[in-house]
XYZ file of N, CA and C in Angstrom:
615
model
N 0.848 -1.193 0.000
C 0.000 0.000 0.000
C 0.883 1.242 0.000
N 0.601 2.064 -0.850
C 1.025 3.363 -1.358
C 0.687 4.720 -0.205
N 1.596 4.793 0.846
C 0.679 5.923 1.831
C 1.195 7.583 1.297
N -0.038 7.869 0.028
C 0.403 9.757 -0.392
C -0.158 10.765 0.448
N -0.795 10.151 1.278
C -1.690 11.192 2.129
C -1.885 10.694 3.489
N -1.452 11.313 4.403
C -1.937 10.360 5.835
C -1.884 11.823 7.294
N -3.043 11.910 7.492
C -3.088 12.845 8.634
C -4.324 12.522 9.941
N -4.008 13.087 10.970
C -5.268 12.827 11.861
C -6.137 13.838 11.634
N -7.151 13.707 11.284
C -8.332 14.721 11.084
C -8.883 14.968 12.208
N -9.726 13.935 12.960
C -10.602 13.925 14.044
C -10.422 12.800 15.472
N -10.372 14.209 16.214
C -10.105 13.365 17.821
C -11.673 13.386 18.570
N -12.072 12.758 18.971
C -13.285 12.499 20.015
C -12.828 12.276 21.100
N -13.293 12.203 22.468
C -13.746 12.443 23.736
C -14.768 11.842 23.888
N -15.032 11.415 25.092
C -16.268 11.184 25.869
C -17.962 11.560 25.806
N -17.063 13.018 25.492
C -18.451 13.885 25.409
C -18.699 14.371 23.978
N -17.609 13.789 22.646
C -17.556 14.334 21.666
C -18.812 13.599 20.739
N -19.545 14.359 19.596
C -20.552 13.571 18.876
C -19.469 12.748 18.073
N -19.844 11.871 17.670
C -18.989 10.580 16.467
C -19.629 10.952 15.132
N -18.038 11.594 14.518
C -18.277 12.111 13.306
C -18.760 10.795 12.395
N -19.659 11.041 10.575
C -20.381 10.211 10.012
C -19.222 11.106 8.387
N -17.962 10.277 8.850
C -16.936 10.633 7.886
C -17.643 9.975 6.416
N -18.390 9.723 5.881
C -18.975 9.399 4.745
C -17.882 8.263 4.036
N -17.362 7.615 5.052
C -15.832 6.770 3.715
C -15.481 5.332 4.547
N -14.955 4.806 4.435
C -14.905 3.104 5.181
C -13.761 3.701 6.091
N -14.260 2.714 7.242
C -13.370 2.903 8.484
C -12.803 1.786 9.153
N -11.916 1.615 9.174
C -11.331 0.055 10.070
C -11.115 0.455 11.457
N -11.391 -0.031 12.653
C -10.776 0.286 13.793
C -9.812 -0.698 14.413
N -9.003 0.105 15.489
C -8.029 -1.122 16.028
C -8.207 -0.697 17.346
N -8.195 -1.995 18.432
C -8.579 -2.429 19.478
C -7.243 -2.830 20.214
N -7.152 -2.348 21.459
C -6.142 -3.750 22.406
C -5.631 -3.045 23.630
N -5.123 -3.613 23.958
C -4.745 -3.158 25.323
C -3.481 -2.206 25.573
N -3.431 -1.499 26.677
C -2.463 -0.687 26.391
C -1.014 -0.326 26.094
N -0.584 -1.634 26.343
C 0.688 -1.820 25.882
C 1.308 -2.646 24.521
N 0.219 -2.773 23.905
C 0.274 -4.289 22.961
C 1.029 -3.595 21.744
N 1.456 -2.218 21.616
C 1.683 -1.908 20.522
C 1.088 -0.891 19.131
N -0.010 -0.394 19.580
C -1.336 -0.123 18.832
C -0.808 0.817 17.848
N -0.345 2.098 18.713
C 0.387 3.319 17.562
C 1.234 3.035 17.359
N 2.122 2.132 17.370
C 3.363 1.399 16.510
C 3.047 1.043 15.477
N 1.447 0.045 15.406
C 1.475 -1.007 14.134
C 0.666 0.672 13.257
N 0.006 1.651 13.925
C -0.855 2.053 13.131
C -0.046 3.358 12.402
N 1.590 3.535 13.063
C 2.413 4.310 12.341
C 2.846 3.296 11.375
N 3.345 1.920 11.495
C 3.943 1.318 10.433
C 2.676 1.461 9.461
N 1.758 1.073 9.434
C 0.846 0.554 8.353
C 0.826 2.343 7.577
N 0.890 3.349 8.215
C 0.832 4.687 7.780
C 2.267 5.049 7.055
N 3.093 4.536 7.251
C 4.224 4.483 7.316
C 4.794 6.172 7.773
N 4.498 6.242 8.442
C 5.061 7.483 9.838
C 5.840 7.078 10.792
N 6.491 8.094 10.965
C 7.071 7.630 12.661
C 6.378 8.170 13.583
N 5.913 9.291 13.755
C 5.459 9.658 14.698
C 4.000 9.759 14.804
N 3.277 10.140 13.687
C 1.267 10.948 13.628
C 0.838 10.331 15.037
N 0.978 9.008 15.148
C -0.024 7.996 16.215
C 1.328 8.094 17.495
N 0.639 8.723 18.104
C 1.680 9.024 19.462
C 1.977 8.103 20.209
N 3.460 7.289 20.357
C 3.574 6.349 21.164
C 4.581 6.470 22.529
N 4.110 5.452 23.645
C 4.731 6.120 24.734
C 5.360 4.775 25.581
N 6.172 4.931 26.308
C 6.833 4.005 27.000
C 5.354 3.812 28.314
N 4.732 4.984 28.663
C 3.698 5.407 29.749
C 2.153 4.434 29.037
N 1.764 3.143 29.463
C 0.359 2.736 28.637
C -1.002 4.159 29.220
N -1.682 3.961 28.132
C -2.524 4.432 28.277
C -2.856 5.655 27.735
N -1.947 6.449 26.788
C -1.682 7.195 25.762
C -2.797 7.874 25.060
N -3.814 6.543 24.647
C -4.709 6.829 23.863
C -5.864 6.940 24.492
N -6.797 8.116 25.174
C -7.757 8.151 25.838
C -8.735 8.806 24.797
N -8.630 9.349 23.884
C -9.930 9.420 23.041
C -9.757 8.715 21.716
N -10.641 8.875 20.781
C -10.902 7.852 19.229
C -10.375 8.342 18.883
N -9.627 8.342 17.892
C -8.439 9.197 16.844
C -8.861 8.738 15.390
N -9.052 9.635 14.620
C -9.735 8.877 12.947
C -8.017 9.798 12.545
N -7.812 8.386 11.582
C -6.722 8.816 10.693
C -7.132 9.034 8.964
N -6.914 9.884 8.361
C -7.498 9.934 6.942
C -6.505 9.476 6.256
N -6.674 8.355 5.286
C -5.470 7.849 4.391
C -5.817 8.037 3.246
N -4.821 9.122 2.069
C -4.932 8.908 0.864
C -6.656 9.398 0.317
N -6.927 10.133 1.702
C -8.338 10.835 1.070
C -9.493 10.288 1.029
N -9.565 8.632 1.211
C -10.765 7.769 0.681
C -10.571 6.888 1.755
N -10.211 6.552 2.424
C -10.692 5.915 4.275
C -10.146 6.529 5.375
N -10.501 5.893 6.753
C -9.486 6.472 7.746
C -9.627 5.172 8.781
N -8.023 4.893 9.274
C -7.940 4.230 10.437
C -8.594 4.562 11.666
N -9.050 4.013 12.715
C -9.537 4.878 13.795
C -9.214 4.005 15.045
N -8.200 4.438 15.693
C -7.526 4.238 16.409
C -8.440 4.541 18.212
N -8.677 2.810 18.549
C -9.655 3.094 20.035
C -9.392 3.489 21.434
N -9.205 3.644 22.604
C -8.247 3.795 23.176
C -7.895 2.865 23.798
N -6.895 2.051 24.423
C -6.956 1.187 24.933
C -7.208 0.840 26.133
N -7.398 -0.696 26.281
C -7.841 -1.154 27.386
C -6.699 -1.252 28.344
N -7.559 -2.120 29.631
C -6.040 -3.065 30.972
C -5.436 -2.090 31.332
N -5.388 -0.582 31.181
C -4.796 0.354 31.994
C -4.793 0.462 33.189
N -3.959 -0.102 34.301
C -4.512 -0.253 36.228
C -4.336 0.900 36.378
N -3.354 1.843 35.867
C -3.646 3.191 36.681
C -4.339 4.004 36.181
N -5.641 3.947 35.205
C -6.554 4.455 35.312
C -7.878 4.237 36.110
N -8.306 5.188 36.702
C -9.663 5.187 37.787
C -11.020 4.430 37.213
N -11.627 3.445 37.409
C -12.664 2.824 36.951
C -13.688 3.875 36.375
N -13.755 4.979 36.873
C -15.023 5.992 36.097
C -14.343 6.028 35.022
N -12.755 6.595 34.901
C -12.099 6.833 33.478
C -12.267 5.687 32.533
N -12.250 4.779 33.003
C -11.759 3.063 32.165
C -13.603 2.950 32.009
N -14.666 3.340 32.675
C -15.724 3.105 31.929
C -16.302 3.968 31.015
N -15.355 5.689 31.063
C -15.872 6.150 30.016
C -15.402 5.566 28.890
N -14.227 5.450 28.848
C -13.524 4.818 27.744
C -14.146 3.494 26.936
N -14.430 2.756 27.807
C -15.510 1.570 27.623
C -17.334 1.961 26.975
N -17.311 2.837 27.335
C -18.966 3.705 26.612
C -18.777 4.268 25.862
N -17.313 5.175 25.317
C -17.034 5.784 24.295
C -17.073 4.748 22.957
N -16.195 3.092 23.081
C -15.985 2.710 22.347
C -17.587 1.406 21.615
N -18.040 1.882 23.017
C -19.507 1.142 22.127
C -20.134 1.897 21.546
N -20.202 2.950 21.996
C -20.914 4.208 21.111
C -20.591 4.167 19.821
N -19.339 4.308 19.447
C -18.776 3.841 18.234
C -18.953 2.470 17.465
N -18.994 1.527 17.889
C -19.951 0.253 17.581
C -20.999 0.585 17.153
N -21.962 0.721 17.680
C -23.052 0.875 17.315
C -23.749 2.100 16.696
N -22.839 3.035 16.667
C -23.835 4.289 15.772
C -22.674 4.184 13.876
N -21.185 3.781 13.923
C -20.569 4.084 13.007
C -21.702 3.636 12.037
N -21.611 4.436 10.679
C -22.461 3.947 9.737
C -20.907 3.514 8.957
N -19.948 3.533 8.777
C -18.844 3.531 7.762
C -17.703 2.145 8.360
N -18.007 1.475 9.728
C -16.825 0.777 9.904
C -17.111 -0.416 9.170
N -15.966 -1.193 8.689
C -16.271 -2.225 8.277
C -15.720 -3.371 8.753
N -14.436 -3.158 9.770
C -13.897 -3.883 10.199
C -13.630 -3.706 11.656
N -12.906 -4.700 12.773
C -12.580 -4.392 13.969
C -11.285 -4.936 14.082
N -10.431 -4.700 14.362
C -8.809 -5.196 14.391
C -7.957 -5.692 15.965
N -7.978 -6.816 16.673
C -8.181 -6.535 17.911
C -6.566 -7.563 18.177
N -5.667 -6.367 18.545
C -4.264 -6.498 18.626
C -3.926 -7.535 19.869
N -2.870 -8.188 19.885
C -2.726 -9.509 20.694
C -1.411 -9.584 20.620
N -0.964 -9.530 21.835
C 0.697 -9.354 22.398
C 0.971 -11.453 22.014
N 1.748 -11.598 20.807
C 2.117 -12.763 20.212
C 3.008 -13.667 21.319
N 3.477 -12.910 22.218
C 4.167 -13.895 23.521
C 3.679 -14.283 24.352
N 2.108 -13.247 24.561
C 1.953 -14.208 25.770
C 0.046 -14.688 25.559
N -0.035 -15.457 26.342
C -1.735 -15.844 26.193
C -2.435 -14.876 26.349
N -3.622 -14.581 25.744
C -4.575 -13.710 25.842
C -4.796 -13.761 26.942
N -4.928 -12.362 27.246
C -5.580 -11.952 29.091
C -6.752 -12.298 29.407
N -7.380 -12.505 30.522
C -8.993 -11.605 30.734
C -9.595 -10.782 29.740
N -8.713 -9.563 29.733
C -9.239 -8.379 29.091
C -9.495 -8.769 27.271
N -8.353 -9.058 27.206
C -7.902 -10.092 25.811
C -9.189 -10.373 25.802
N -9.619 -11.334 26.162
C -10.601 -11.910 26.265
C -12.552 -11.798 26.187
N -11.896 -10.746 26.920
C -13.664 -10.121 27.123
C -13.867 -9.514 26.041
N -12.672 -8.286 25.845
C -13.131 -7.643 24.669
C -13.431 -8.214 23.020
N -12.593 -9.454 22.788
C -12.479 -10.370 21.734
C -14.271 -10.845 21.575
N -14.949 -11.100 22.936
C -16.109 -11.866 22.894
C -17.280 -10.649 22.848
N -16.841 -9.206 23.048
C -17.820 -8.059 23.353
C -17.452 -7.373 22.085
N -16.854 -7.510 21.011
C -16.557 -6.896 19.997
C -17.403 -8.404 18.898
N -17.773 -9.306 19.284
C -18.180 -10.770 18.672
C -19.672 -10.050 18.944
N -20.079 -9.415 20.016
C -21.581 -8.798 20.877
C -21.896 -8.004 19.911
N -20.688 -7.244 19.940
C -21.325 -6.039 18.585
C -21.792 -6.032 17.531
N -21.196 -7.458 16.927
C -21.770 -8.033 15.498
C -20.983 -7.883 14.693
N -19.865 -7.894 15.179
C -18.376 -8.110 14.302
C -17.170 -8.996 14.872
N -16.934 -9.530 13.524
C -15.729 -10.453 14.110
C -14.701 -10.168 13.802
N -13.943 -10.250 14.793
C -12.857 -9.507 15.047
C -11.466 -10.351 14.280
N -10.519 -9.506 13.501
C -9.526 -9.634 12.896
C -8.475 -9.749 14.216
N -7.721 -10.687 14.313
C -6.694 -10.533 15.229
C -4.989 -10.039 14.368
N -4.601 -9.174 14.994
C -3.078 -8.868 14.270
C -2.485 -9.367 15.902
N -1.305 -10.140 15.743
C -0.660 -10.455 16.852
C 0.817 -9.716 16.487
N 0.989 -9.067 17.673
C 1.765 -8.205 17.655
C 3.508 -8.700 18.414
N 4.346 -7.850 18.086
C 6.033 -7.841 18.520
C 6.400 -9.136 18.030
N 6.154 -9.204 16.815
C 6.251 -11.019 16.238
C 7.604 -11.388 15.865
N 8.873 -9.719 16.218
C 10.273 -9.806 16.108
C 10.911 -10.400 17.390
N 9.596 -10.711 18.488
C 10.171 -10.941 19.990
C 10.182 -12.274 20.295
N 9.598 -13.250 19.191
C 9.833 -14.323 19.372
C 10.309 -14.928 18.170
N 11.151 -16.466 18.537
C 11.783 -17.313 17.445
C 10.806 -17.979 16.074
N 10.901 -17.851 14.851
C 10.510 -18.372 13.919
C 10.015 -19.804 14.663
N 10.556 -20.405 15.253
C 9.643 -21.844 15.281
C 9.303 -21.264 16.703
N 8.517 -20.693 16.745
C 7.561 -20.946 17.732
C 6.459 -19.664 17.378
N 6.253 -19.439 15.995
C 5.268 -18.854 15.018
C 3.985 -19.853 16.152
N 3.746 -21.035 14.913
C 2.575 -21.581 15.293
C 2.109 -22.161 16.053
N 3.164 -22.304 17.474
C 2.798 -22.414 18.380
C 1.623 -21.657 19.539
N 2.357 -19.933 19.301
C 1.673 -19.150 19.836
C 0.753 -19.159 18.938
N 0.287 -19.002 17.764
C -0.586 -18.893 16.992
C -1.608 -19.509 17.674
N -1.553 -20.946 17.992
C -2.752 -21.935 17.941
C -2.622 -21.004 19.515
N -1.663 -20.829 20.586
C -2.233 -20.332 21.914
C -3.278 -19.323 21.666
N -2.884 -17.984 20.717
C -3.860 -17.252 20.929
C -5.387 -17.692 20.450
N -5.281 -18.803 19.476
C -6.347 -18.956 18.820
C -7.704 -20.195 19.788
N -6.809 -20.765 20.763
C -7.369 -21.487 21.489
C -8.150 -20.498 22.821
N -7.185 -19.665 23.415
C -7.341 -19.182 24.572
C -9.004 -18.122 24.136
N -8.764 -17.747 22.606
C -10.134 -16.566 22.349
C -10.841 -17.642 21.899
N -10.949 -18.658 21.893
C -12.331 -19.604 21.043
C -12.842 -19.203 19.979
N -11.480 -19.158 18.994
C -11.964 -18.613 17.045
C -12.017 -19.392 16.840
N -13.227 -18.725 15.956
C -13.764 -20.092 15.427
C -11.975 -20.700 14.441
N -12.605 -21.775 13.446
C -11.605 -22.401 12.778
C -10.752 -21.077 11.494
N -11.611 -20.599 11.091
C -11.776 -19.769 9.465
C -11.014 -18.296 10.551
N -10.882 -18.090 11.710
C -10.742 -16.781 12.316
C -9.049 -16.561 11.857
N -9.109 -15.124 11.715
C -7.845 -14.846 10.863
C -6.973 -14.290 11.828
N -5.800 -14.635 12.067
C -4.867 -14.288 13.168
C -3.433 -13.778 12.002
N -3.172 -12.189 12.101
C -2.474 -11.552 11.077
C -1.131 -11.235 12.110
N 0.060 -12.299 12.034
C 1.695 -11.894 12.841
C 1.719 -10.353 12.507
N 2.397 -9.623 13.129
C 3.402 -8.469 12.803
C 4.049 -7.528 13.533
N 5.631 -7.024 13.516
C 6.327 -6.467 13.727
C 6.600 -5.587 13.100
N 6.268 -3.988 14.549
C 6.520 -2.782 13.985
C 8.448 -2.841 14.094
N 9.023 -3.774 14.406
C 10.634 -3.342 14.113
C 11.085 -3.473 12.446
N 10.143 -4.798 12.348
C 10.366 -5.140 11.026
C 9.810 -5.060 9.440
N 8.264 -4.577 10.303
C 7.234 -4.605 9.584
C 6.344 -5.340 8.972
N 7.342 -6.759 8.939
C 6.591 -7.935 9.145
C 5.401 -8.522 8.993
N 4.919 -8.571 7.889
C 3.186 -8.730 7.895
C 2.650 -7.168 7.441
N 3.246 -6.420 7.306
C 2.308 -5.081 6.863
C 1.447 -5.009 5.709
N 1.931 -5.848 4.697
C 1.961 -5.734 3.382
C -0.021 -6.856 3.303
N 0.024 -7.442 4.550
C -0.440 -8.509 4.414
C -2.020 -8.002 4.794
N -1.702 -7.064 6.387
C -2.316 -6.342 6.979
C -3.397 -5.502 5.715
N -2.515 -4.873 4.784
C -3.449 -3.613 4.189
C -3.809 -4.359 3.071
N -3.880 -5.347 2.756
C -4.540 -6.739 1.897
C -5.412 -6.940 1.907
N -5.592 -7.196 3.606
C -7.396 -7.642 4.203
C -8.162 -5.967 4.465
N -7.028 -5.081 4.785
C -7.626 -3.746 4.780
C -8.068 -3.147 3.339
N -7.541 -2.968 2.827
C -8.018 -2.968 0.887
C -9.361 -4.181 0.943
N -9.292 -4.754 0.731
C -10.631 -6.011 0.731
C -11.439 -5.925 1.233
N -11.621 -4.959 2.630
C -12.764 -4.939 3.771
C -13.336 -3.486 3.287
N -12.231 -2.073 2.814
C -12.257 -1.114 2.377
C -13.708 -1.066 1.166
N -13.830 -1.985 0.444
C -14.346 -2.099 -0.875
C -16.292 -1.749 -0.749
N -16.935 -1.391 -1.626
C -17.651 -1.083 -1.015
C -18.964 -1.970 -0.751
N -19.496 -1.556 0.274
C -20.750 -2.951 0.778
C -20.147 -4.119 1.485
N -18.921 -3.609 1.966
C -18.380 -4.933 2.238
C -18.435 -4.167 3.889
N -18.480 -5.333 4.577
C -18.495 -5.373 6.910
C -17.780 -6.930 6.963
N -16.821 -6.582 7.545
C -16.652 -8.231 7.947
C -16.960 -8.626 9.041
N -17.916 -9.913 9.058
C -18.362 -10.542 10.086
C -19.636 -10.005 10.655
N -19.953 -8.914 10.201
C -21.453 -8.590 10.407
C -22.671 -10.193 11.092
N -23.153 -10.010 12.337
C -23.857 -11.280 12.447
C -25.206 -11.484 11.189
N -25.527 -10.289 10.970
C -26.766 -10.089 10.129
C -27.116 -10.232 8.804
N -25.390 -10.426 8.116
C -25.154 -10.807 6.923
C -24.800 -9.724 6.250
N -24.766 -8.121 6.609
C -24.684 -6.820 5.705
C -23.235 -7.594 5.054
């Protein structure tokens, strides 16, 4: 993928209305350390637009990225943050259903997975509450430079056992050191992009 255009247009809040950007939207999901504005600068190919921090928890409102004029990434904030205050961690949690359920433009959900270790709780819940929403969730497993080539499909089948995907559920490796899978990433993103297309919709759209 060719990135000629790539900027953040629109930040939301809590209290912000959820813009109806008229263009296909992919979002990405995960917890706060898993990597999120790493993979979503590589796939942009930026270093910096998507702000990343040694500090989790970075991302407290929706961030829409505009690519090339005709979609935008939209970056959620993440989850598993302990030092955020449960009122904060449930706005954050109401912000991102809000977005579920009113986007008229998403077509996809992208729900990032630290490739070393087993899916969490959180991992977990959200994998099965993003399944609630009526989308099935794309897994990208992430820091895939942090572990050895043979032990790819090992973790593979861990993450794929621990979330109960189904068989057909797509689990996408990749490393923002290496980039690793990027090419592969904006493949299924181009494909989901197209129009009339939702993946995993329960309803059949």
């Amino acid at each position: 993928m060719i990135i000629k255009q790539a900027s953040l247009d629109i930040v939301c809040g809590v209290t912000s209305t959820l813009p109806d950007t008229g263009q296909p939207e992919v979002a990405f999901a995960g917890k706060s350390n898993v990597g999120k504005s790493s993979l979503i600068n590589g796939l942009m190919n930026r270093k910096s637009l998507a702000r990343t921090s040694s500090q989790p928890g970075k991302t407290q409102t929706i961030n829409f990225y505009h690519i090339n004029g005709e979609m935008y990434l939209v970056d959620l904030p993440g989850y598993g943050y302990a030092a955020a205050s449960e009122k904060v961690k449930a706005g954050w949690g109401k912000m991102i259903e809000r977005y579920l359920h009113t986007s008229r433009n998403l077509k996809a959900v992208f729900l990032l997975i630290d490739i070393r270790h087993e899916p969490s709780a959180n991992d977990r819940m959200m994998y099965r509450w993003i399944l609630d929403q009526g989308y099935r969730p794309i897994v990208i497993a992430t820091k895939l430079d942090k572990i050895k080539r043979s032990q790819l499909q090992k973790q593979i089948k861990l993450i794929r056992t621990a979330l109960e995907m189904e068989p057909d559920g797509m689990i996408l490796p990749y490393s923002a050191q290496t980039k690793q899978g990027r090419e592969e990433i904006w493949e299924v993103i181009r494909s989901l992009a197209a129009p009339e297309s939702r993946c995993g919709a329960e309803n059949g759209e």
